[in-house]
Structures are given as C-alpha cells and as structure tokens.
mmCIF file of C-alpha atoms in Angstrom:
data_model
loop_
_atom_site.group_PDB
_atom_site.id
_atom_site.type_symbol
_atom_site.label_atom_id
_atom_site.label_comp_id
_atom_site.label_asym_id
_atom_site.label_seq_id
_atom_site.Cartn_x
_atom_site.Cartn_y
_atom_site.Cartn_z
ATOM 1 C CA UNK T 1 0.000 0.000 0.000
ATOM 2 C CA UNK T 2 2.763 2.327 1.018
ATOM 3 C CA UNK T 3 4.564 1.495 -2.844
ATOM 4 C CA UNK T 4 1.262 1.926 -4.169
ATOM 5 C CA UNK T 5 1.003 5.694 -2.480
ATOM 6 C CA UNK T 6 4.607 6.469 -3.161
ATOM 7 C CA UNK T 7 4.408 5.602 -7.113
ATOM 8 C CA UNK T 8 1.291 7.408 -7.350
ATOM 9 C CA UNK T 9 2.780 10.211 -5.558
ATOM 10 C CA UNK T 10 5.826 10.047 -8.406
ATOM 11 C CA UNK T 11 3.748 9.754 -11.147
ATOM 12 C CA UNK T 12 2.039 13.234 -10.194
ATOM 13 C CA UNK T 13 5.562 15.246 -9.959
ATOM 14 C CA UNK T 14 6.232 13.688 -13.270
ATOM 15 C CA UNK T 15 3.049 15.252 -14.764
ATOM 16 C CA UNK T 16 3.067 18.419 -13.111
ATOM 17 C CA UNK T 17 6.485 18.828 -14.317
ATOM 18 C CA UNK T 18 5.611 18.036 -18.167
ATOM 19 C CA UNK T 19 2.292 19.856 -17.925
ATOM 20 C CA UNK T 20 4.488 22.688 -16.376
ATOM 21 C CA UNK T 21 6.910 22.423 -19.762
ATOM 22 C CA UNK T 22 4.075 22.093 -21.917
ATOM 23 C CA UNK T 23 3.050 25.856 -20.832
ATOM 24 C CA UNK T 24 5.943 27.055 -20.770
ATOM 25 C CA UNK T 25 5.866 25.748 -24.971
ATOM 26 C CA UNK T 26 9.069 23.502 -24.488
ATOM 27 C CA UNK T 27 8.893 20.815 -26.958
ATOM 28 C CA UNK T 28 5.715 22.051 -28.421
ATOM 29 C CA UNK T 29 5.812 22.520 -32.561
ATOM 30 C CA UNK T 30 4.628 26.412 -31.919
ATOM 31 C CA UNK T 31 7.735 26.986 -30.534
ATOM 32 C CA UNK T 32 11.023 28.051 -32.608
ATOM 33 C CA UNK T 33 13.265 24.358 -33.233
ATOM 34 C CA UNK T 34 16.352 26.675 -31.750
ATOM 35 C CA UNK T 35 15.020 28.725 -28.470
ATOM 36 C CA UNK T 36 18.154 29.707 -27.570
ATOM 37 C CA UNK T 37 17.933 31.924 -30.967
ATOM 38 C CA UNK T 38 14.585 32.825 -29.216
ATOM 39 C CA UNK T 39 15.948 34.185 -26.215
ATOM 40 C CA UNK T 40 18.882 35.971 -27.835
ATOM 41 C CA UNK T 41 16.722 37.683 -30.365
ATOM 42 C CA UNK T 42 14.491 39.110 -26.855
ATOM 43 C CA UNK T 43 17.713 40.135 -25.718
ATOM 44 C CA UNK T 44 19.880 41.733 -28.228
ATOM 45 C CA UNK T 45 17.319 42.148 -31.385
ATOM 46 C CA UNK T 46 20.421 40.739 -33.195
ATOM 47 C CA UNK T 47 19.146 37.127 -35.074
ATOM 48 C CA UNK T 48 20.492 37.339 -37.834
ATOM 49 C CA UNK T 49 20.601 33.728 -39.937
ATOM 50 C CA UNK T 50 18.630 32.286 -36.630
ATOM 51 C CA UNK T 51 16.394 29.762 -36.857
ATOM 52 C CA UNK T 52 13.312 31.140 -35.653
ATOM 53 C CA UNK T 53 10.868 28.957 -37.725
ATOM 54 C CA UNK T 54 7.215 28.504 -35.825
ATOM 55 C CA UNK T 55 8.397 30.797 -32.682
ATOM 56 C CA UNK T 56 5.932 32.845 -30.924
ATOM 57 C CA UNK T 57 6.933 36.310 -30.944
ATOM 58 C CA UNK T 58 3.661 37.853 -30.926
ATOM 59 C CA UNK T 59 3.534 41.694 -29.040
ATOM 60 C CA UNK T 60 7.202 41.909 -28.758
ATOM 61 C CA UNK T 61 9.406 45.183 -29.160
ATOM 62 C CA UNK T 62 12.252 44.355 -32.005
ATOM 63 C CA UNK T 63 12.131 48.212 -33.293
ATOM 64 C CA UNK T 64 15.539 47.919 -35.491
ATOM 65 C CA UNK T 65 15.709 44.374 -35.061
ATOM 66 C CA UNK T 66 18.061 42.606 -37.030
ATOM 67 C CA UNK T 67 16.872 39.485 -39.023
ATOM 68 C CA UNK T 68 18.732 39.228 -42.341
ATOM 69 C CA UNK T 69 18.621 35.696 -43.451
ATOM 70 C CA UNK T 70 16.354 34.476 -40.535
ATOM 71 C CA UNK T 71 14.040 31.692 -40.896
ATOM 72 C CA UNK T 72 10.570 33.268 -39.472
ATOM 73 C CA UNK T 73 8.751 30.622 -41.341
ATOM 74 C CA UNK T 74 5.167 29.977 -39.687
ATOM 75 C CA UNK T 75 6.163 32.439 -36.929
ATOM 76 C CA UNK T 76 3.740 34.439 -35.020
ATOM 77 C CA UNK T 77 4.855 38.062 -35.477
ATOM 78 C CA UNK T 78 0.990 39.401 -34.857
ATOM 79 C CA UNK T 79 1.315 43.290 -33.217
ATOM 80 C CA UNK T 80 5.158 42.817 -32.936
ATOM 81 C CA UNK T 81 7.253 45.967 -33.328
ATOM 82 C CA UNK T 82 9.566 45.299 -36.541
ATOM 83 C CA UNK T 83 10.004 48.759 -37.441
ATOM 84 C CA UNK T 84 12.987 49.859 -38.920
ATOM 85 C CA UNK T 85 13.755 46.311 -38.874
ATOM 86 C CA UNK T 86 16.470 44.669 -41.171
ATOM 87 C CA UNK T 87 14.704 41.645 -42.409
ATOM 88 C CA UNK T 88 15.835 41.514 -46.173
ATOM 89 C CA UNK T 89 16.007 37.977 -47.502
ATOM 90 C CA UNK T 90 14.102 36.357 -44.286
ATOM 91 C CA UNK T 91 11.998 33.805 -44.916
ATOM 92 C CA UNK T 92 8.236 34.495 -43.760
ATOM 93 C CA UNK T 93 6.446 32.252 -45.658
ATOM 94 C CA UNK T 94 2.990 31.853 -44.090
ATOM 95 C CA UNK T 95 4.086 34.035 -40.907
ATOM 96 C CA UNK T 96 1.436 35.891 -39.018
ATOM 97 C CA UNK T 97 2.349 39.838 -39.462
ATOM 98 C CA UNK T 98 -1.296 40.760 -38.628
ATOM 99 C CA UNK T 99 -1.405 44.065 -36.767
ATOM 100 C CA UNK T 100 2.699 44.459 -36.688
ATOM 101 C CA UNK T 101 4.320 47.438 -37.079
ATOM 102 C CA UNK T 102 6.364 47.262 -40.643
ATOM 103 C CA UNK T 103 6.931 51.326 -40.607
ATOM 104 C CA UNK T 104 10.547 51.655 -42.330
ATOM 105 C CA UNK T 105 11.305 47.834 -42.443
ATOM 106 C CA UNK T 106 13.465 46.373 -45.354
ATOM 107 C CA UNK T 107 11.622 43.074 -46.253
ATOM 108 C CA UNK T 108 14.020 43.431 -49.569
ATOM 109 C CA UNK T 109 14.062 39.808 -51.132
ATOM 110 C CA UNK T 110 11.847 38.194 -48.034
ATOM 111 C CA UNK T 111 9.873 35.186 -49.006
ATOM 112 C CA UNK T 112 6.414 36.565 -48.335
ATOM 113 C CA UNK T 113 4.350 33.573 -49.527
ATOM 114 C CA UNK T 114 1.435 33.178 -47.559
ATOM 115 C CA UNK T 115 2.104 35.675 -44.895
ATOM 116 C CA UNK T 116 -0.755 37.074 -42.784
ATOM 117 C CA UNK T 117 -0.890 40.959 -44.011
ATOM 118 C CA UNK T 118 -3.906 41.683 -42.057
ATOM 119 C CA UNK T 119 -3.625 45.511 -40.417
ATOM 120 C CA UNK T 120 -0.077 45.541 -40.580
ATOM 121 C CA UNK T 121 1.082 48.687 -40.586
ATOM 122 C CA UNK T 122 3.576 50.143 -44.058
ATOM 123 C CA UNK T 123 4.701 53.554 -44.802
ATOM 124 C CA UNK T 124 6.654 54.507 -47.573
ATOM 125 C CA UNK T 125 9.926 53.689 -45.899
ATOM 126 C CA UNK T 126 9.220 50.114 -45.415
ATOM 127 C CA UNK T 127 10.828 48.349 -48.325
ATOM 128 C CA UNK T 128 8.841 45.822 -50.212
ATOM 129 C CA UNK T 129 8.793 44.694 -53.822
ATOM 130 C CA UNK T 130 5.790 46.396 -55.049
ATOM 131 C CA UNK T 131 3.998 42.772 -55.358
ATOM 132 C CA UNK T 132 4.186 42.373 -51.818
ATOM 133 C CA UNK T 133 2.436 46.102 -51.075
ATOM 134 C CA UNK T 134 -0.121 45.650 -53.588
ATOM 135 C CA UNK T 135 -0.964 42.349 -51.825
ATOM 136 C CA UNK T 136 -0.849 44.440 -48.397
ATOM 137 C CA UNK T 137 -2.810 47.237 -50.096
ATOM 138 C CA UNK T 138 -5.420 44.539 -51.602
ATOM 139 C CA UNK T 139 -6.223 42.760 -48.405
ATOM 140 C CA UNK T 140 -5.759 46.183 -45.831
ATOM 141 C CA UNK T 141 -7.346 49.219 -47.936
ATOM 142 C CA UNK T 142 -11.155 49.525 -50.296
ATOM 143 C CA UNK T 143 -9.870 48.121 -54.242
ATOM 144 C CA UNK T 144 -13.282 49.498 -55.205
ATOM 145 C CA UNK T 145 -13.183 50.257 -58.509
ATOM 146 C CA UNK T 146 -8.938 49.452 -58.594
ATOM 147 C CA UNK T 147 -7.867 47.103 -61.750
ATOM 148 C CA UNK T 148 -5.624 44.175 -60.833
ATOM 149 C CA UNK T 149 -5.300 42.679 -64.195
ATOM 150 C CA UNK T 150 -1.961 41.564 -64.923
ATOM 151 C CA UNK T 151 -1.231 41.801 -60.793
ATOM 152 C CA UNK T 152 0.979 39.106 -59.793
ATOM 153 C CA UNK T 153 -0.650 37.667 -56.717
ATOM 154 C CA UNK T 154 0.664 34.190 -56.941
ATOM 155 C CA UNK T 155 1.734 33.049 -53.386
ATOM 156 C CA UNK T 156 -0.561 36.070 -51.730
ATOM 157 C CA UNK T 157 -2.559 35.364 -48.955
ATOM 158 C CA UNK T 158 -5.996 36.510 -49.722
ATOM 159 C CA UNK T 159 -8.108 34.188 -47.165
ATOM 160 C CA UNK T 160 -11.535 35.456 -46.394
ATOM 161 C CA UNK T 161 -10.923 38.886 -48.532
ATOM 162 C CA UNK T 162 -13.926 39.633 -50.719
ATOM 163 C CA UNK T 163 -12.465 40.590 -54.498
ATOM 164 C CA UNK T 164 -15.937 41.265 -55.979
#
C-alpha cells in the first residue's frame, strides 16, 4: 500500500512537471526548433541567420531588429514591433504579421508567400517589392473600382478577402 502511495505520488511530480513544460511551450511545434535563438533575439534584437521557424513572438518590441537571413517561417509576429527592422532575404512564408508594425522595415528579397498581411502597418519607408504592397494594399485598404489585371498575386494570402 505504502509502494502503491509512493508511485502514485511520483507519477504526479512527473506530470506536473511536463504539464508545467508544456506551458511554458518547451517541446511544443509552436515553438522556434532553436530557443536559444529565441531568447537571444528578446535580448539583443540581433538574429540574424537564426532559426526562428514557428516561434511565438507575438507583441514583442524588435524596433531595429536585425533578421537578415532568418528563418521566421510559420512564426507568429501578430502586433510585434519590426520597425525599422532589417529583415531583407528572411523567410516568412505563411508568418502571421497581422497588426505588426512594418513602418521603415526592409523586407528586400523576403519570401512573403502566404504571410498574414492583415492591419499591418507600411509607410513609404518600409521596403517591399511592389507585389508584396499591392498584396498588403489589396487585403488592408477599399480596391473598389482598382484594376488588378496583370497583378501578380501568386503566393498572396488573400483568405476570407472579398475581391468582388
């Protein structure tokens, strides 16, 4: 009886710890494959090259971040400060940039397939190939009226947009 009481006891430390970890998102697939580059980018705003694929960085302040090269590939970036940001050739395919803060970002040669576009936030210093703003421009502002024959919106995410 006293085993019985003392395994049982075990067991529950063991999964209060893993629910604990779970939580925390250790070992989950939302979190980045390399959290140390997690951490450091929270830290320094210097990730350039990191692996920061499917990381949660939702509401976070990385004004003038530094992300050349990084992997942001199904990353949450929704309301996340990236302005003036240095993100040229990052890949953000099918990252979540809805409601972040793009003012005077370089997203020069990013892979922007799929990416969320919902009210985030350009100006005319954020630099974008022009497909990219039209797609920004086509699912955040009225294209009453606007012709988008000949557009190039292959790769654009246009979910639940109305194009009538």
């Amino acid at each position: 009886m006293l085993a019985e009481m003392m395994r049982s006891k075990i067991l529950t430390h063991w999964l209060t710890a893993i629910a604990g970890l779970y939580l925390l998102g250790v070992g989950t697939e939302a979190r980045s494959q390399d959290t140390s580059a997690v951490q450091r980018l929270r830290e320094t705003r210097n990730c350039a090259g990191c692996n920061l694929s499917n990381a949660n960085l939702a509401n976070l302040y990385l004004h003038q971040a530094n992300l050349r090269n990084a992997n942001l590939r199904n990353a949450n970036l929704s309301n996340a400060d990236l302005s003036g940001g240095y993100l040229r050739n990052a890949n953000l395919s099918n990252a979540n940039l809805r409601g972040a803060n793009l003012r005077g970002t370089n997203l020069r040669n990013a892979d922007l397939r799929k990416t969320n576009f919902r009210d985030a936030k350009f100006n005319d210093e954020t630099e974008i190939y022009s497909k990219w703003r039209i797609v920004w421009e086509i699912v955040n502002q009225s294209i009453s009226g606007r012709d988008l024959r000949g557009a190039d919106l292959e790769g654009a995410n246009l979910s639940n947009l109305n194009l009538s």
